[in-house]
Every structure is written in C-alpha cells, then in structure tokens.
Amino acid sequence: MLAGKHIILGICGGIAAYKSVYLLRLFVKAGAEVQVVITPAGKEFITPVTLSSLSGKPVISEFFTANTGSWNSHVDLGLWADAMVIAPATASTIGKMANGIADNMLVTTYLSAKAPVFIAPAMDLDMFAHPSTQRNLQLLREYGNHIIEPASGELASHLVGKGRMEEPENILKAVEEFFAQGQDLAGLKIMVTAGPTREKIDPVRYIGNYSSGKMGYAIAEECAVRGAEVTLISGPVSIKARHHRINVVYVESAQEMHDAAVSAFPGCDAAVMCAAVADYAVENYAAHKIKREHDEVPVIRLRKNPDIAAALGAMKRKGQLLVGFALETDNGVANATEKLHRKHLDFIVLNSPNEPGAGFMTDTNRVTIIDRDGASREYELKDKRLVARDIIDVMKEMME
Ligand code: C5P
C-alpha cells in the first residue's frame, strides 16, 4: 500500500520520540520514501544520526543548512509528500499548527503541505485534557487533518491516563487504511482546463475575463490527492498548482488552450472543462502598439474561437467522461441543460455570477450538477475545495 509513497515524518520534542524510530522503520519496510523533519526540541530526545541512517536521507530541522547556507524549501517538501505524519505531536506543536505559527521547519512544512496530514498527539494526561489542547485538536480536525487519538496507559510521568502516543504499528495501519480508501482515482488520467484566456489586441493589450482559476485548480488538486495523474491546462492566473501529480501546461489564448486540450484528451479517462474561455479572438491583431489617435477610434474586429468542450465532446470515446461548467446570469438550468447536450457533456456544473460568494474570484461557490438524464443535485455554498470534492465524487460515481 505504501510502496513508493513519499512520507514526511514530523517529530516533536516528547519522550515518545523514541517510538518514531520504530515508526520510521515500519514506513521504510513498507516501501515508503521517508523524509524526517524534526523540531529543535525533538533533537533533545532522538538524534538525527539514527533517523538519517534509517531513512537514508539527511534529517531536516532548520530553515538553512548551516555549513552550506542552502535553504530547505518547505514549499518543495510540501509538494513532494503524499502524506505527512506528525508523531509524536506535542501540545506546543499542535497549538502552533492550529494557529499557523510557522516558527520552525515542521510547522512551516505542515502549512505548505497539500497531502493528507496525520497527527499522533503524545503528552501528559492533564495537558491532553486541557481545553486549549482539545480546542486546538478540534480546529485541526475541522481543517481536514486526521487525528490519531492517543491511547490510555502509563505515561512518562508515571501517571496513568490518556496521552500515550498510539503504537507505531497502529499509526502505520491508519496511514495504510487511508491510502486503501482515499486513492480511489489511482491509475486514472484526468485533464482539467482552468482560468481565463487572453486574446491579444496588440503587443501590450488583451481581452480577458475575471476568472481566477481557483475552481479549476481545486479540482485538479482534488484529483491528484485522490491518486489521479492530472494534466492541468491553465490560462494566466496568479495561483500555483501544488501537487506532484499535476502537470501544468500554461497557455494564453483560447486557440492555444484548444490545441493543448485536443492533444491531451485522447490519453485521458476524463476531462473537466472549468476554464472561462473567450468566445472571440481579435481578427485584426495589431503588430505594433495601437496609438491614441485624436479623431479616430480604433475598431477591434472579432472572430469566433473554437469551442474546446464541444471539440472534445465530438472526439469523446466510449468510457471517457466529459464535464463542463456553465456560468449563467439567467435561465440557468435551461441554458446549462442546452450546453450539456450540445457539447456532448456527461454532466454540467451550473453556477451563477450574480449570487454572493459564488462564481468568479471568490473562495466559495454554490453549484447545481445536472446530468444527461435531467437529474439535478443542488449543493450548499461552500469552499471551492469542498465543491471540487462534490464534483469529483459525482464523476467517480459515473465512471463506475
Ligand atoms: O462559454 P460557455 O458558457 O459555453 O461554457 C460552457 C462550458 O464550455 C465550460 O465548461 C467552458 O469551459 C467550456 N468552453 C470551452 N471552450 C469555449 C467556450 C466554453 O471549452 N470556447
């Protein structure tokens, strides 16, 4: 289950750190590649030499490697990981993670990680029961992290109660179980188009739109986290794709997006067309910057752009699934249903730019999914990452 998986093992300063050596050994035996990140306090309990010998990689603890001056990139590390496991997680680190206090490499890496995060707390019973620890753990749960509850038993203080780090075998099992269930898109290739397109008017001007790319990037990330290989064809956006299974193809115009999509689609099992593609390109592109004239107003002539979704709909093989979006200001259901059929989509995601918190540029969206049988499912307003999960759940259901 874990063969070839990239795991970050985060170790904090607690007596249970000695058990992390066994946990590291179990991960390595299961075929995982493990990068240890240890807090400065963690090094008081267990030496980096032991950990690097077992993992076969230098242990990371500081932002900079002192003798070379090189920077340890938490961003790259966050991208590299298929999972991050923090064991033991102390009350202090749990508090920092819950509140985004990024004053060490471990918490910084946690904040950069796109992969699922498992947290195995270990502390004295009163610290564990304290309302602030419990509140922080609850926050971490709400952020989507997996808490591996500590067991009850004798603690380092010789007191007996809840706070012992779960045994390494059980932590391994929790991670394995996650991969057994959570990788439901493994082996699938999925293409996503995202963001706006730009149609050049002259060398310094273009026709564009307000699409931020957030919805499409969230869909690409959801697919990658669930095990798919993703080709993300993206117009110009200010956000970055953050998963090692996402291959981004950057394009600018609708024609470029069309060409990239048409060439990638035959190798894909599904495509989600989330881009806000310009319907028209400039026919009379000016090779030199258009100057302000005193009397005349320049005329920009337009020509139709290819409809990428419709082109893929026409190419679609049996077994391939095609998903579109519709952003409608009025007659939403009727317009979306017409597009669904005309473009040979399998289902369409309707959202409205008029609604507060939905559509372009926001972090949230409220969608209705309409399929070819005319069945529709309405969803609440939620974070675009959770909207992406709903959309991909429907896609997976239809592929079965
Ligand atoms: O622009 P329209 O409302 O027709 O877009 C509906 C769907 O078609 C969206 O999924 C959009 O990404 C896709 N589309 C496209 N190429 C176009 C126009 C739209 O792929 N030229």
PDB file of C-alpha atoms in Angstrom, residues 143-264:
ATOM      1  CA  TYR A 143      -9.148  21.779   8.781  1.00  0.00           C
ATOM      2  CA  GLY A 144      -9.350  18.202   7.473  1.00  0.00           C
ATOM      3  CA  ASN A 145      -6.391  16.674   9.333  1.00  0.00           C
ATOM      4  CA  HIS A 146      -6.552  13.114  10.664  1.00  0.00           C
ATOM      5  CA  ILE A 147      -6.057  12.876  14.416  1.00  0.00           C
ATOM      6  CA  ILE A 148      -4.747   9.515  15.613  1.00  0.00           C
ATOM      7  CA  GLU A 149      -6.098   9.501  19.163  1.00  0.00           C
ATOM      8  CA  PRO A 150      -3.603   8.740  21.910  1.00  0.00           C
ATOM      9  CA  ALA A 151      -4.119   5.622  23.973  1.00  0.00           C
ATOM     10  CA  SER A 152      -4.635   5.380  27.733  1.00  0.00           C
ATOM     11  CA  GLY A 153      -1.931   3.849  29.872  1.00  0.00           C
ATOM     12  CA  GLU A 154       1.124   4.677  31.898  1.00  0.00           C
ATOM     13  CA  LEU A 155       2.756   7.941  30.877  1.00  0.00           C
ATOM     14  CA  ALA A 156       6.334   9.159  31.198  1.00  0.00           C
ATOM     15  CA  SER A 157       5.254  10.993  34.361  1.00  0.00           C
ATOM     16  CA  HIS A 158       4.175   7.605  35.767  1.00  0.00           C
ATOM     17  CA  LEU A 159       0.654   8.935  35.924  1.00  0.00           C
ATOM     18  CA  VAL A 160      -1.928   6.779  34.217  1.00  0.00           C
ATOM     19  CA  GLY A 161      -4.367   8.285  31.715  1.00  0.00           C
ATOM     20  CA  LYS A 162      -4.967   9.302  28.104  1.00  0.00           C
ATOM     21  CA  GLY A 163      -1.949  10.808  26.368  1.00  0.00           C
ATOM     22  CA  ARG A 164       0.323   7.925  25.253  1.00  0.00           C
ATOM     23  CA  MET A 165       1.196   8.157  21.594  1.00  0.00           C
ATOM     24  CA  GLU A 166      -0.561   5.424  19.625  1.00  0.00           C
ATOM     25  CA  GLU A 167       1.714   2.457  18.931  1.00  0.00           C
ATOM     26  CA  PRO A 168       3.753   2.721  15.695  1.00  0.00           C
ATOM     27  CA  GLU A 169       2.012  -0.365  14.233  1.00  0.00           C
ATOM     28  CA  ASN A 170      -1.376   1.348  14.641  1.00  0.00           C
ATOM     29  CA  ILE A 171      -0.141   4.632  13.162  1.00  0.00           C
ATOM     30  CA  LEU A 172       1.149   2.683  10.149  1.00  0.00           C
ATOM     31  CA  LYS A 173      -2.247   0.972   9.904  1.00  0.00           C
ATOM     32  CA  ALA A 174      -4.121   4.309   9.971  1.00  0.00           C
ATOM     33  CA  VAL A 175      -1.979   5.648   7.107  1.00  0.00           C
ATOM     34  CA  GLU A 176      -2.315   2.403   5.134  1.00  0.00           C
ATOM     35  CA  GLU A 177      -6.086   2.386   5.597  1.00  0.00           C
ATOM     36  CA  PHE A 178      -6.265   5.959   4.366  1.00  0.00           C
ATOM     37  CA  PHE A 179      -4.375   5.049   1.207  1.00  0.00           C
ATOM     38  CA  ALA A 180      -6.557   1.969   0.712  1.00  0.00           C
ATOM     39  CA  GLN A 181      -9.729   4.100   0.709  1.00  0.00           C
ATOM     40  CA  GLY A 182      -8.510   7.552  -0.208  1.00  0.00           C
ATOM     41  CA  GLN A 183      -6.843   6.720  -3.517  1.00  0.00           C
ATOM     42  CA  ASP A 184      -9.996   5.977  -5.471  1.00  0.00           C
ATOM     43  CA  LEU A 185      -8.684   7.727  -8.608  1.00  0.00           C
ATOM     44  CA  ALA A 186      -5.314   5.910  -8.713  1.00  0.00           C
ATOM     45  CA  GLY A 187      -4.435   4.844 -12.261  1.00  0.00           C
ATOM     46  CA  LEU A 188      -6.764   7.407 -13.872  1.00  0.00           C
ATOM     47  CA  LYS A 189      -5.593  10.256 -16.097  1.00  0.00           C
ATOM     48  CA  ILE A 190      -7.651  13.412 -15.810  1.00  0.00           C
ATOM     49  CA  MET A 191      -7.420  16.642 -17.743  1.00  0.00           C
ATOM     50  CA  VAL A 192      -8.650  19.940 -16.293  1.00  0.00           C
ATOM     51  CA  THR A 193      -8.856  23.317 -18.021  1.00  0.00           C
ATOM     52  CA  ALA A 194      -8.747  26.326 -15.715  1.00  0.00           C
ATOM     53  CA  GLY A 195      -8.509  30.088 -15.552  1.00  0.00           C
ATOM     54  CA  PRO A 196      -9.221  32.741 -18.153  1.00  0.00           C
ATOM     55  CA  THR A 197      -7.831  33.040 -21.657  1.00  0.00           C
ATOM     56  CA  ARG A 198      -6.333  36.204 -23.128  1.00  0.00           C
ATOM     57  CA  GLU A 199      -6.939  37.375 -26.676  1.00  0.00           C
ATOM     58  CA  LYS A 200      -4.273  39.778 -27.852  1.00  0.00           C
ATOM     59  CA  ILE A 201      -5.315  43.140 -29.270  1.00  0.00           C
ATOM     60  CA  ASP A 202      -1.776  44.443 -29.775  1.00  0.00           C
ATOM     61  CA  PRO A 203       1.589  43.612 -28.123  1.00  0.00           C
ATOM     62  CA  VAL A 204       0.528  45.221 -24.809  1.00  0.00           C
ATOM     63  CA  ARG A 205      -3.252  44.762 -24.618  1.00  0.00           C
ATOM     64  CA  TYR A 206      -5.657  41.876 -24.468  1.00  0.00           C
ATOM     65  CA  ILE A 207      -9.292  40.896 -23.953  1.00  0.00           C
ATOM     66  CA  GLY A 208      -9.646  38.839 -20.780  1.00  0.00           C
ATOM     67  CA  ASN A 209     -12.068  37.986 -18.014  1.00  0.00           C
ATOM     68  CA  TYR A 210     -12.219  37.835 -14.218  1.00  0.00           C
ATOM     69  CA  SER A 211     -11.676  34.076 -13.821  1.00  0.00           C
ATOM     70  CA  SER A 212      -9.146  33.424 -11.011  1.00  0.00           C
ATOM     71  CA  GLY A 213      -8.593  29.731 -11.781  1.00  0.00           C
ATOM     72  CA  LYS A 214      -9.408  28.790  -8.182  1.00  0.00           C
ATOM     73  CA  MET A 215     -12.212  26.351  -9.041  1.00  0.00           C
ATOM     74  CA  GLY A 216     -10.213  24.516 -11.729  1.00  0.00           C
ATOM     75  CA  TYR A 217      -7.063  24.353  -9.593  1.00  0.00           C
ATOM     76  CA  ALA A 218      -9.129  22.985  -6.679  1.00  0.00           C
ATOM     77  CA  ILE A 219     -10.489  20.276  -8.992  1.00  0.00           C
ATOM     78  CA  ALA A 220      -7.000  19.398 -10.241  1.00  0.00           C
ATOM     79  CA  GLU A 221      -5.708  19.171  -6.670  1.00  0.00           C
ATOM     80  CA  GLU A 222      -8.653  17.051  -5.531  1.00  0.00           C
ATOM     81  CA  CYS A 223      -7.999  14.589  -8.393  1.00  0.00           C
ATOM     82  CA  ALA A 224      -4.248  14.455  -7.661  1.00  0.00           C
ATOM     83  CA  VAL A 225      -4.690  13.946  -3.914  1.00  0.00           C
ATOM     84  CA  ARG A 226      -7.031  11.027  -4.715  1.00  0.00           C
ATOM     85  CA  GLY A 227      -4.337   9.390  -6.843  1.00  0.00           C
ATOM     86  CA  ALA A 228      -5.026  10.559 -10.420  1.00  0.00           C
ATOM     87  CA  GLU A 229      -2.368  11.828 -12.824  1.00  0.00           C
ATOM     88  CA  VAL A 230      -3.568  15.292 -13.795  1.00  0.00           C
ATOM     89  CA  THR A 231      -2.886  17.452 -16.820  1.00  0.00           C
ATOM     90  CA  LEU A 232      -3.929  20.973 -15.908  1.00  0.00           C
ATOM     91  CA  ILE A 233      -4.238  23.263 -18.911  1.00  0.00           C
ATOM     92  CA  SER A 234      -4.178  26.700 -17.417  1.00  0.00           C
ATOM     93  CA  GLY A 235      -4.698  30.192 -18.687  1.00  0.00           C
ATOM     94  CA  PRO A 236      -2.749  33.031 -16.981  1.00  0.00           C
ATOM     95  CA  VAL A 237      -3.546  33.009 -13.236  1.00  0.00           C
ATOM     96  CA  SER A 238      -1.759  34.162 -10.109  1.00  0.00           C
ATOM     97  CA  ILE A 239      -2.136  30.861  -8.218  1.00  0.00           C
ATOM     98  CA  LYS A 240       0.092  27.769  -8.381  1.00  0.00           C
ATOM     99  CA  ALA A 241      -0.785  24.085  -8.628  1.00  0.00           C
ATOM    100  CA  ARG A 242       0.620  22.354  -5.598  1.00  0.00           C
ATOM    101  CA  HIS A 243       0.821  18.603  -6.105  1.00  0.00           C
ATOM    102  CA  HIS A 244       3.478  16.438  -7.684  1.00  0.00           C
ATOM    103  CA  ARG A 245       0.918  14.538  -9.764  1.00  0.00           C
ATOM    104  CA  ILE A 246      -0.263  17.730 -11.505  1.00  0.00           C
ATOM    105  CA  ASN A 247       1.451  18.546 -14.765  1.00  0.00           C
ATOM    106  CA  VAL A 248       0.620  22.140 -15.704  1.00  0.00           C
ATOM    107  CA  VAL A 249       0.516  23.233 -19.332  1.00  0.00           C
ATOM    108  CA  TYR A 250       0.400  27.024 -19.455  1.00  0.00           C
ATOM    109  CA  VAL A 251      -1.431  28.634 -22.357  1.00  0.00           C
ATOM    110  CA  GLU A 252      -2.639  32.109 -23.154  1.00  0.00           C
ATOM    111  CA  SER A 253      -5.252  32.210 -25.900  1.00  0.00           C
ATOM    112  CA  ALA A 254      -8.338  30.056 -26.476  1.00  0.00           C
ATOM    113  CA  GLN A 255      -6.702  28.617 -29.595  1.00  0.00           C
ATOM    114  CA  GLU A 256      -3.636  27.544 -27.583  1.00  0.00           C
ATOM    115  CA  MET A 257      -5.885  26.034 -24.912  1.00  0.00           C
ATOM    116  CA  HIS A 258      -7.835  24.210 -27.622  1.00  0.00           C
ATOM    117  CA  ASP A 259      -4.662  22.756 -29.167  1.00  0.00           C
ATOM    118  CA  ALA A 260      -3.294  21.607 -25.804  1.00  0.00           C
ATOM    119  CA  ALA A 261      -6.641  20.077 -24.787  1.00  0.00           C
ATOM    120  CA  VAL A 262      -7.203  18.283 -28.084  1.00  0.00           C
ATOM    121  CA  SER A 263      -3.732  16.759 -27.911  1.00  0.00           C
ATOM    122  CA  ALA A 264      -4.043  15.652 -24.241  1.00  0.00           C
TER     123      ALA A 264
END
